[in-house]
Protein backbone atom coordinates (compact mmCIF):
# COMPACT_ATOMS: atom_id res chain seq x y z
CA UNK A 1 0.00 0.00 0.00
CA UNK A 2 1.39 3.40 -1.05
CA UNK A 3 0.67 5.95 1.70
CA UNK A 4 0.05 9.46 0.37
CA UNK A 5 -0.29 12.87 2.04
CA UNK A 6 -1.81 15.88 0.26
CA UNK A 7 -0.97 19.59 0.61
CA UNK A 8 -3.71 21.53 -1.18
CA UNK A 9 -5.60 24.69 -0.16
CA UNK A 10 -8.50 24.38 -2.63
CA UNK A 11 -11.13 22.11 -1.10
CA UNK A 12 -12.72 21.09 -4.39
CA UNK A 13 -9.35 20.07 -5.86
CA UNK A 14 -8.44 18.28 -2.63
CA UNK A 15 -11.69 16.32 -2.60
CA UNK A 16 -11.27 15.34 -6.25
CA UNK A 17 -7.73 14.06 -5.74
CA UNK A 18 -8.74 12.14 -2.61
CA UNK A 19 -11.66 10.53 -4.41
CA UNK A 20 -9.43 9.43 -7.30
CA UNK A 21 -6.62 8.06 -5.14
CA UNK A 22 -8.87 6.28 -2.68
CA UNK A 23 -10.56 4.46 -5.58
CA UNK A 24 -7.27 2.61 -6.17
CA UNK A 25 -6.61 -0.55 -4.15
CA UNK A 26 -2.88 0.15 -3.80
CA UNK A 27 -3.15 3.82 -2.75
CA UNK A 28 -4.13 5.31 0.61
CA UNK A 29 -4.51 9.01 1.51
CA UNK A 30 -3.41 9.03 5.15
CA UNK A 31 -3.77 12.78 5.81
CA UNK A 32 -3.86 16.23 4.26
CA UNK A 33 -3.21 19.89 5.02
CA UNK A 34 -4.03 23.28 3.51
CA UNK A 35 -0.49 24.66 3.70
CA UNK A 36 3.08 23.79 4.58
CA UNK A 37 2.68 24.54 8.28
CA UNK A 38 -0.19 22.08 8.62
CA UNK A 39 1.75 19.38 6.79
CA UNK A 40 4.83 19.82 8.98
CA UNK A 41 2.68 19.61 12.11
CA UNK A 42 1.20 16.32 10.88
CA UNK A 43 4.64 14.93 10.10
CA UNK A 44 5.94 16.01 13.50
CA UNK A 45 3.25 13.85 15.09
CA UNK A 46 4.69 10.82 13.33
CA UNK A 47 2.24 10.31 10.49
CA UNK A 48 4.78 9.74 7.72
CA UNK A 49 3.70 8.97 4.12
CA UNK A 50 5.62 7.37 1.31
CA UNK A 51 4.66 10.24 -1.02
CA UNK A 52 3.71 13.88 -0.45
CA UNK A 53 1.74 15.56 -3.24
CA UNK A 54 1.87 19.33 -2.84
CA UNK A 55 0.67 22.47 -4.55
CA UNK A 56 3.11 25.37 -4.98
CA UNK A 57 0.93 28.41 -4.26
CA UNK A 58 -0.38 28.11 -0.69
CA UNK A 59 -0.81 30.63 2.12
CA UNK A 60 1.42 30.75 5.24
CA UNK A 61 4.03 28.36 3.81
CA UNK A 62 4.17 27.68 0.09
CA UNK A 63 5.12 24.47 -1.64
CA UNK A 64 8.75 25.31 -2.37
CA UNK A 65 9.46 26.10 1.28
CA UNK A 66 7.61 22.97 2.36
CA UNK A 67 9.65 20.86 -0.06
CA UNK A 68 12.90 22.16 1.44
CA UNK A 69 11.76 21.38 5.00
CA UNK A 70 10.55 17.89 4.11
CA UNK A 71 13.69 16.98 2.18
CA UNK A 72 15.83 18.11 5.12
CA UNK A 73 13.85 16.53 7.97
CA UNK A 74 12.09 13.57 6.29
CA UNK A 75 14.38 12.41 3.48
CA UNK A 76 12.51 9.15 2.90
CA UNK A 77 9.40 10.99 1.70
CA UNK A 78 9.13 11.31 -2.07
CA UNK A 79 7.59 14.60 -3.23
CA UNK A 80 5.38 15.26 -6.25
CA UNK A 81 4.28 18.78 -7.20
CA UNK A 82 0.75 19.21 -8.54
CA UNK A 83 0.44 22.81 -9.73
CA UNK A 84 -1.59 25.10 -11.96
CA UNK A 85 1.72 26.56 -13.17
CA UNK A 86 3.36 25.21 -16.34
CA UNK A 87 6.47 27.27 -15.67
CA UNK A 88 9.77 25.61 -16.59
CA UNK A 89 11.90 27.71 -14.24
CA UNK A 90 9.59 26.97 -11.34
CA UNK A 91 9.64 23.28 -12.17
CA UNK A 92 13.44 23.22 -12.35
CA UNK A 93 13.65 25.05 -9.02
CA UNK A 94 11.31 22.49 -7.48
CA UNK A 95 13.50 19.65 -8.74
CA UNK A 96 16.56 21.41 -7.33
CA UNK A 97 14.73 21.56 -3.98
CA UNK A 98 14.30 17.80 -4.10
CA UNK A 99 11.03 16.78 -5.78
CA UNK A 100 10.84 13.66 -7.95
CA UNK A 101 7.66 14.39 -9.91
CA UNK A 102 5.91 17.39 -11.47
CA UNK A 103 2.30 17.44 -12.69
CA UNK A 104 0.04 20.25 -13.85
CA UNK A 105 -3.54 20.25 -12.59
CA UNK A 106 -5.10 19.55 -15.97
CA UNK A 107 -3.25 16.22 -16.08
CA UNK A 108 -5.34 13.15 -16.86
CA UNK A 109 -6.09 10.78 -14.02
CA UNK A 110 -4.22 7.89 -15.69
CA UNK A 111 -1.06 9.97 -15.99
CA UNK A 112 -1.35 11.04 -12.35
CA UNK A 113 -1.69 7.46 -11.18
CA UNK A 114 1.21 6.35 -13.40
CA UNK A 115 3.34 9.15 -11.91
CA UNK A 116 2.56 8.11 -8.33
CA UNK A 117 3.40 4.47 -8.98
CA UNK A 118 6.55 5.38 -10.92
CA UNK A 119 7.74 7.58 -8.07
CA UNK A 120 6.88 4.93 -5.48
CA UNK A 121 9.19 2.51 -7.35
CA UNK A 122 12.05 5.00 -7.10
CA UNK A 123 11.65 6.73 -10.48
CA UNK A 124 11.07 10.32 -11.46
CA UNK A 125 8.32 11.78 -13.60
CA UNK A 126 7.45 14.95 -15.51
CA UNK A 127 4.00 15.20 -17.08
CA UNK A 128 3.72 15.31 -20.84
CA UNK A 129 2.74 19.00 -20.97
CA UNK A 130 5.94 20.01 -19.20
CA UNK A 131 8.01 17.53 -21.21
CA UNK A 132 6.74 19.16 -24.40
CA UNK A 133 7.79 22.59 -23.12
CA UNK A 134 11.24 21.20 -22.35
CA UNK A 135 11.41 19.65 -25.81
CA UNK A 136 10.67 23.02 -27.41
CA UNK A 137 13.54 24.53 -25.43
CA UNK A 138 15.91 21.75 -26.40
CA UNK A 139 15.04 22.17 -30.08
CA UNK A 140 16.03 25.84 -29.97
CA UNK A 141 19.59 24.86 -29.02
CA UNK A 142 20.27 21.30 -30.26
CA UNK A 143 23.51 19.60 -29.31
CA UNK A 144 25.82 17.88 -31.75
CA UNK A 145 24.39 14.51 -32.79
CA UNK A 146 26.25 11.20 -32.74
CA UNK A 147 25.66 8.50 -35.33
CA UNK A 148 22.13 7.17 -34.81
CA UNK A 149 22.89 3.61 -35.88
CA UNK A 150 25.71 3.31 -33.36
CA UNK A 151 23.52 4.52 -30.52
CA UNK A 152 20.61 2.27 -31.46
CA UNK A 153 22.89 -0.75 -31.66
CA UNK A 154 24.65 0.10 -28.41
CA UNK A 155 21.50 0.38 -26.29
CA UNK A 156 19.47 -2.20 -28.21
CA UNK A 157 16.42 -0.19 -29.27
CA UNK A 158 13.80 -2.01 -31.32
CA UNK A 159 12.06 -0.52 -34.34
CA UNK A 160 8.83 -0.22 -32.34
CA UNK A 161 10.62 1.56 -29.50
CA UNK A 162 12.06 4.02 -32.01
CA UNK A 163 8.55 4.69 -33.32
CA UNK A 164 7.27 5.31 -29.80
CA UNK A 165 10.27 7.52 -29.04
CA UNK A 166 9.62 9.67 -32.11
CA UNK A 167 5.98 10.16 -31.12
CA UNK A 168 6.97 11.00 -27.54
CA UNK A 169 9.32 13.60 -28.98
CA UNK A 170 6.44 15.06 -30.98
CA UNK A 171 4.45 15.54 -27.79
CA UNK A 172 1.84 12.81 -28.17
CA UNK A 173 0.27 11.27 -25.08
CA UNK A 174 0.39 7.55 -24.36
CA UNK A 175 -3.21 7.19 -25.51
CA UNK A 176 -2.57 9.09 -28.75
CA UNK A 177 0.51 6.95 -29.45
CA UNK A 178 -1.54 3.83 -28.80
CA UNK A 179 -4.17 4.99 -31.30
CA UNK A 180 -1.57 5.86 -33.94
CA UNK A 181 0.29 2.57 -33.66
CA UNK A 182 -2.79 0.40 -33.02
CA UNK A 183 -1.46 -0.69 -29.64
CA UNK A 184 -2.95 -0.79 -26.16
CA UNK A 185 -2.14 2.06 -23.80
CA UNK A 186 -0.49 -0.44 -21.43
CA UNK A 187 1.80 -1.63 -24.25
CA UNK A 188 2.86 1.96 -24.99
CA UNK A 189 3.56 2.52 -21.29
CA UNK A 190 5.73 -0.61 -21.40
CA UNK A 191 7.69 0.72 -24.39
CA UNK A 192 8.14 4.07 -22.61
CA UNK A 193 9.51 2.28 -19.54
CA UNK A 194 11.85 0.19 -21.70
CA UNK A 195 13.16 3.38 -23.30
CA UNK A 196 13.86 4.89 -19.89
CA UNK A 197 15.71 1.77 -18.77
CA UNK A 198 17.73 1.30 -21.97
CA UNK A 199 18.83 4.94 -22.08
CA UNK A 200 19.48 4.99 -18.29
CA UNK A 201 17.45 8.13 -17.73
CA UNK A 202 14.89 8.82 -15.03
CA UNK A 203 12.02 10.61 -16.76
CA UNK A 204 10.47 11.60 -20.07
CA UNK A 205 12.20 14.98 -20.21
CA UNK A 206 15.62 13.35 -19.83
CA UNK A 207 14.64 10.75 -22.43
CA UNK A 208 13.78 13.47 -24.95
CA UNK A 209 17.01 15.31 -24.17
CA UNK A 210 19.00 12.11 -24.67
CA UNK A 211 17.19 11.35 -27.94
CA UNK A 212 17.79 14.84 -29.33
CA UNK A 213 21.41 14.92 -28.27
CA UNK A 214 22.08 11.57 -29.94
CA UNK A 215 20.05 12.19 -33.08
CA UNK A 216 17.42 9.56 -32.35
CA UNK A 217 14.64 12.09 -33.04
CA UNK A 218 14.58 15.30 -35.07
mmCIF file of C-alpha atoms in Angstrom:
data_model
loop_
_atom_site.group_PDB
_atom_site.id
_atom_site.type_symbol
_atom_site.label_atom_id
_atom_site.label_comp_id
_atom_site.label_asym_id
_atom_site.label_seq_id
_atom_site.Cartn_x
_atom_site.Cartn_y
_atom_site.Cartn_z
ATOM 1 C CA UNK A 1 0.000 0.000 0.000
ATOM 2 C CA UNK A 2 1.389 3.399 -1.047
ATOM 3 C CA UNK A 3 0.671 5.946 1.701
ATOM 4 C CA UNK A 4 0.047 9.464 0.372
ATOM 5 C CA UNK A 5 -0.287 12.873 2.041
ATOM 6 C CA UNK A 6 -1.809 15.884 0.262
ATOM 7 C CA UNK A 7 -0.969 19.590 0.611
ATOM 8 C CA UNK A 8 -3.706 21.530 -1.184
ATOM 9 C CA UNK A 9 -5.600 24.691 -0.164
ATOM 10 C CA UNK A 10 -8.496 24.375 -2.627
ATOM 11 C CA UNK A 11 -11.129 22.106 -1.096
ATOM 12 C CA UNK A 12 -12.720 21.090 -4.393
ATOM 13 C CA UNK A 13 -9.353 20.073 -5.860
ATOM 14 C CA UNK A 14 -8.441 18.276 -2.630
ATOM 15 C CA UNK A 15 -11.692 16.320 -2.603
ATOM 16 C CA UNK A 16 -11.270 15.342 -6.255
ATOM 17 C CA UNK A 17 -7.735 14.059 -5.739
ATOM 18 C CA UNK A 18 -8.737 12.138 -2.608
ATOM 19 C CA UNK A 19 -11.658 10.529 -4.410
ATOM 20 C CA UNK A 20 -9.430 9.428 -7.298
ATOM 21 C CA UNK A 21 -6.619 8.064 -5.139
ATOM 22 C CA UNK A 22 -8.871 6.281 -2.677
ATOM 23 C CA UNK A 23 -10.557 4.459 -5.577
ATOM 24 C CA UNK A 24 -7.267 2.611 -6.169
ATOM 25 C CA UNK A 25 -6.607 -0.550 -4.149
ATOM 26 C CA UNK A 26 -2.878 0.148 -3.803
ATOM 27 C CA UNK A 27 -3.149 3.817 -2.746
ATOM 28 C CA UNK A 28 -4.134 5.307 0.612
ATOM 29 C CA UNK A 29 -4.512 9.009 1.510
ATOM 30 C CA UNK A 30 -3.414 9.027 5.149
ATOM 31 C CA UNK A 31 -3.772 12.776 5.812
ATOM 32 C CA UNK A 32 -3.860 16.228 4.263
ATOM 33 C CA UNK A 33 -3.210 19.892 5.024
ATOM 34 C CA UNK A 34 -4.025 23.278 3.505
ATOM 35 C CA UNK A 35 -0.486 24.659 3.696
ATOM 36 C CA UNK A 36 3.078 23.787 4.579
ATOM 37 C CA UNK A 37 2.682 24.544 8.280
ATOM 38 C CA UNK A 38 -0.187 22.080 8.623
ATOM 39 C CA UNK A 39 1.751 19.378 6.793
ATOM 40 C CA UNK A 40 4.832 19.824 8.982
ATOM 41 C CA UNK A 41 2.678 19.610 12.107
ATOM 42 C CA UNK A 42 1.201 16.319 10.884
ATOM 43 C CA UNK A 43 4.642 14.934 10.095
ATOM 44 C CA UNK A 44 5.944 16.005 13.495
ATOM 45 C CA UNK A 45 3.251 13.847 15.093
ATOM 46 C CA UNK A 46 4.692 10.819 13.335
ATOM 47 C CA UNK A 47 2.239 10.313 10.494
ATOM 48 C CA UNK A 48 4.782 9.736 7.717
ATOM 49 C CA UNK A 49 3.703 8.973 4.118
ATOM 50 C CA UNK A 50 5.624 7.368 1.312
ATOM 51 C CA UNK A 51 4.663 10.245 -1.020
ATOM 52 C CA UNK A 52 3.709 13.880 -0.454
ATOM 53 C CA UNK A 53 1.736 15.564 -3.242
ATOM 54 C CA UNK A 54 1.874 19.333 -2.836
ATOM 55 C CA UNK A 55 0.670 22.467 -4.551
ATOM 56 C CA UNK A 56 3.109 25.369 -4.985
ATOM 57 C CA UNK A 57 0.927 28.411 -4.257
ATOM 58 C CA UNK A 58 -0.377 28.113 -0.694
ATOM 59 C CA UNK A 59 -0.812 30.627 2.115
ATOM 60 C CA UNK A 60 1.420 30.746 5.238
ATOM 61 C CA UNK A 61 4.027 28.363 3.814
ATOM 62 C CA UNK A 62 4.166 27.685 0.086
ATOM 63 C CA UNK A 63 5.116 24.471 -1.641
ATOM 64 C CA UNK A 64 8.746 25.314 -2.366
ATOM 65 C CA UNK A 65 9.458 26.095 1.277
ATOM 66 C CA UNK A 66 7.606 22.972 2.358
ATOM 67 C CA UNK A 67 9.650 20.861 -0.059
ATOM 68 C CA UNK A 68 12.904 22.156 1.442
ATOM 69 C CA UNK A 69 11.759 21.375 5.001
ATOM 70 C CA UNK A 70 10.551 17.886 4.106
ATOM 71 C CA UNK A 71 13.692 16.977 2.178
ATOM 72 C CA UNK A 72 15.832 18.113 5.119
ATOM 73 C CA UNK A 73 13.850 16.528 7.968
ATOM 74 C CA UNK A 74 12.092 13.574 6.291
ATOM 75 C CA UNK A 75 14.384 12.411 3.484
ATOM 76 C CA UNK A 76 12.506 9.146 2.903
ATOM 77 C CA UNK A 77 9.396 10.994 1.701
ATOM 78 C CA UNK A 78 9.132 11.305 -2.070
ATOM 79 C CA UNK A 79 7.593 14.597 -3.229
ATOM 80 C CA UNK A 80 5.384 15.262 -6.255
ATOM 81 C CA UNK A 81 4.280 18.784 -7.199
ATOM 82 C CA UNK A 82 0.748 19.209 -8.543
ATOM 83 C CA UNK A 83 0.437 22.809 -9.729
ATOM 84 C CA UNK A 84 -1.587 25.099 -11.962
ATOM 85 C CA UNK A 85 1.718 26.559 -13.174
ATOM 86 C CA UNK A 86 3.358 25.205 -16.338
ATOM 87 C CA UNK A 87 6.469 27.275 -15.669
ATOM 88 C CA UNK A 88 9.772 25.610 -16.588
ATOM 89 C CA UNK A 89 11.899 27.713 -14.243
ATOM 90 C CA UNK A 90 9.587 26.972 -11.343
ATOM 91 C CA UNK A 91 9.643 23.282 -12.174
ATOM 92 C CA UNK A 92 13.438 23.224 -12.349
ATOM 93 C CA UNK A 93 13.649 25.045 -9.019
ATOM 94 C CA UNK A 94 11.307 22.492 -7.477
ATOM 95 C CA UNK A 95 13.502 19.650 -8.742
ATOM 96 C CA UNK A 96 16.558 21.406 -7.332
ATOM 97 C CA UNK A 97 14.728 21.562 -3.983
ATOM 98 C CA UNK A 98 14.299 17.801 -4.101
ATOM 99 C CA UNK A 99 11.031 16.776 -5.779
ATOM 100 C CA UNK A 100 10.838 13.661 -7.946
ATOM 101 C CA UNK A 101 7.655 14.391 -9.914
ATOM 102 C CA UNK A 102 5.905 17.393 -11.474
ATOM 103 C CA UNK A 103 2.301 17.442 -12.685
ATOM 104 C CA UNK A 104 0.042 20.254 -13.850
ATOM 105 C CA UNK A 105 -3.536 20.253 -12.588
ATOM 106 C CA UNK A 106 -5.103 19.548 -15.974
ATOM 107 C CA UNK A 107 -3.250 16.222 -16.075
ATOM 108 C CA UNK A 108 -5.343 13.151 -16.861
ATOM 109 C CA UNK A 109 -6.093 10.777 -14.020
ATOM 110 C CA UNK A 110 -4.221 7.894 -15.692
ATOM 111 C CA UNK A 111 -1.062 9.972 -15.994
ATOM 112 C CA UNK A 112 -1.345 11.044 -12.351
ATOM 113 C CA UNK A 113 -1.688 7.455 -11.183
ATOM 114 C CA UNK A 114 1.205 6.354 -13.403
ATOM 115 C CA UNK A 115 3.343 9.146 -11.914
ATOM 116 C CA UNK A 116 2.562 8.109 -8.332
ATOM 117 C CA UNK A 117 3.400 4.475 -8.983
ATOM 118 C CA UNK A 118 6.546 5.381 -10.919
ATOM 119 C CA UNK A 119 7.745 7.583 -8.067
ATOM 120 C CA UNK A 120 6.883 4.925 -5.477
ATOM 121 C CA UNK A 121 9.187 2.512 -7.350
ATOM 122 C CA UNK A 122 12.051 5.002 -7.103
ATOM 123 C CA UNK A 123 11.654 6.726 -10.476
ATOM 124 C CA UNK A 124 11.071 10.322 -11.461
ATOM 125 C CA UNK A 125 8.319 11.776 -13.604
ATOM 126 C CA UNK A 126 7.452 14.952 -15.512
ATOM 127 C CA UNK A 127 4.002 15.201 -17.079
ATOM 128 C CA UNK A 128 3.725 15.313 -20.840
ATOM 129 C CA UNK A 129 2.739 18.998 -20.972
ATOM 130 C CA UNK A 130 5.943 20.014 -19.198
ATOM 131 C CA UNK A 131 8.012 17.529 -21.208
ATOM 132 C CA UNK A 132 6.740 19.164 -24.403
ATOM 133 C CA UNK A 133 7.794 22.593 -23.125
ATOM 134 C CA UNK A 134 11.235 21.200 -22.346
ATOM 135 C CA UNK A 135 11.413 19.647 -25.808
ATOM 136 C CA UNK A 136 10.668 23.017 -27.411
ATOM 137 C CA UNK A 137 13.537 24.531 -25.428
ATOM 138 C CA UNK A 138 15.915 21.751 -26.403
ATOM 139 C CA UNK A 139 15.041 22.174 -30.079
ATOM 140 C CA UNK A 140 16.028 25.842 -29.972
ATOM 141 C CA UNK A 141 19.586 24.859 -29.023
ATOM 142 C CA UNK A 142 20.269 21.304 -30.259
ATOM 143 C CA UNK A 143 23.506 19.596 -29.314
ATOM 144 C CA UNK A 144 25.823 17.881 -31.755
ATOM 145 C CA UNK A 145 24.392 14.508 -32.793
ATOM 146 C CA UNK A 146 26.250 11.205 -32.743
ATOM 147 C CA UNK A 147 25.657 8.500 -35.325
ATOM 148 C CA UNK A 148 22.134 7.169 -34.808
ATOM 149 C CA UNK A 149 22.893 3.611 -35.882
ATOM 150 C CA UNK A 150 25.710 3.310 -33.356
ATOM 151 C CA UNK A 151 23.520 4.524 -30.518
ATOM 152 C CA UNK A 152 20.608 2.275 -31.463
ATOM 153 C CA UNK A 153 22.890 -0.752 -31.664
ATOM 154 C CA UNK A 154 24.648 0.102 -28.414
ATOM 155 C CA UNK A 155 21.500 0.382 -26.294
ATOM 156 C CA UNK A 156 19.467 -2.197 -28.209
ATOM 157 C CA UNK A 157 16.421 -0.192 -29.266
ATOM 158 C CA UNK A 158 13.802 -2.009 -31.324
ATOM 159 C CA UNK A 159 12.059 -0.523 -34.340
ATOM 160 C CA UNK A 160 8.829 -0.218 -32.336
ATOM 161 C CA UNK A 161 10.620 1.561 -29.500
ATOM 162 C CA UNK A 162 12.065 4.024 -32.008
ATOM 163 C CA UNK A 163 8.552 4.688 -33.323
ATOM 164 C CA UNK A 164 7.265 5.314 -29.804
ATOM 165 C CA UNK A 165 10.269 7.517 -29.042
ATOM 166 C CA UNK A 166 9.623 9.667 -32.111
ATOM 167 C CA UNK A 167 5.983 10.164 -31.121
ATOM 168 C CA UNK A 168 6.973 11.000 -27.538
ATOM 169 C CA UNK A 169 9.320 13.604 -28.978
ATOM 170 C CA UNK A 170 6.438 15.065 -30.976
ATOM 171 C CA UNK A 171 4.455 15.537 -27.787
ATOM 172 C CA UNK A 172 1.839 12.808 -28.169
ATOM 173 C CA UNK A 173 0.267 11.274 -25.083
ATOM 174 C CA UNK A 174 0.390 7.547 -24.356
ATOM 175 C CA UNK A 175 -3.209 7.186 -25.512
ATOM 176 C CA UNK A 176 -2.569 9.091 -28.749
ATOM 177 C CA UNK A 177 0.509 6.954 -29.450
ATOM 178 C CA UNK A 178 -1.541 3.832 -28.804
ATOM 179 C CA UNK A 179 -4.166 4.989 -31.305
ATOM 180 C CA UNK A 180 -1.574 5.864 -33.944
ATOM 181 C CA UNK A 181 0.295 2.567 -33.657
ATOM 182 C CA UNK A 182 -2.790 0.399 -33.020
ATOM 183 C CA UNK A 183 -1.459 -0.693 -29.643
ATOM 184 C CA UNK A 184 -2.949 -0.789 -26.156
ATOM 185 C CA UNK A 185 -2.137 2.063 -23.796
ATOM 186 C CA UNK A 186 -0.492 -0.438 -21.432
ATOM 187 C CA UNK A 187 1.802 -1.631 -24.252
ATOM 188 C CA UNK A 188 2.857 1.960 -24.987
ATOM 189 C CA UNK A 189 3.564 2.520 -21.291
ATOM 190 C CA UNK A 190 5.734 -0.613 -21.397
ATOM 191 C CA UNK A 191 7.692 0.720 -24.387
ATOM 192 C CA UNK A 192 8.137 4.066 -22.613
ATOM 193 C CA UNK A 193 9.506 2.280 -19.540
ATOM 194 C CA UNK A 194 11.851 0.188 -21.702
ATOM 195 C CA UNK A 195 13.156 3.382 -23.300
ATOM 196 C CA UNK A 196 13.856 4.887 -19.887
ATOM 197 C CA UNK A 197 15.713 1.768 -18.770
ATOM 198 C CA UNK A 198 17.730 1.298 -21.966
ATOM 199 C CA UNK A 199 18.832 4.940 -22.075
ATOM 200 C CA UNK A 200 19.481 4.986 -18.293
ATOM 201 C CA UNK A 201 17.447 8.130 -17.732
ATOM 202 C CA UNK A 202 14.889 8.822 -15.028
ATOM 203 C CA UNK A 203 12.017 10.611 -16.762
ATOM 204 C CA UNK A 204 10.469 11.601 -20.075
ATOM 205 C CA UNK A 205 12.197 14.982 -20.206
ATOM 206 C CA UNK A 206 15.616 13.349 -19.829
ATOM 207 C CA UNK A 207 14.639 10.746 -22.430
ATOM 208 C CA UNK A 208 13.783 13.467 -24.948
ATOM 209 C CA UNK A 209 17.007 15.313 -24.173
ATOM 210 C CA UNK A 210 18.995 12.112 -24.671
ATOM 211 C CA UNK A 211 17.193 11.350 -27.936
ATOM 212 C CA UNK A 212 17.789 14.842 -29.330
ATOM 213 C CA UNK A 213 21.413 14.920 -28.269
ATOM 214 C CA UNK A 214 22.077 11.575 -29.937
ATOM 215 C CA UNK A 215 20.051 12.187 -33.076
ATOM 216 C CA UNK A 216 17.417 9.565 -32.354
ATOM 217 C CA UNK A 217 14.643 12.087 -33.042
ATOM 218 C CA UNK A 218 14.583 15.299 -35.072
#
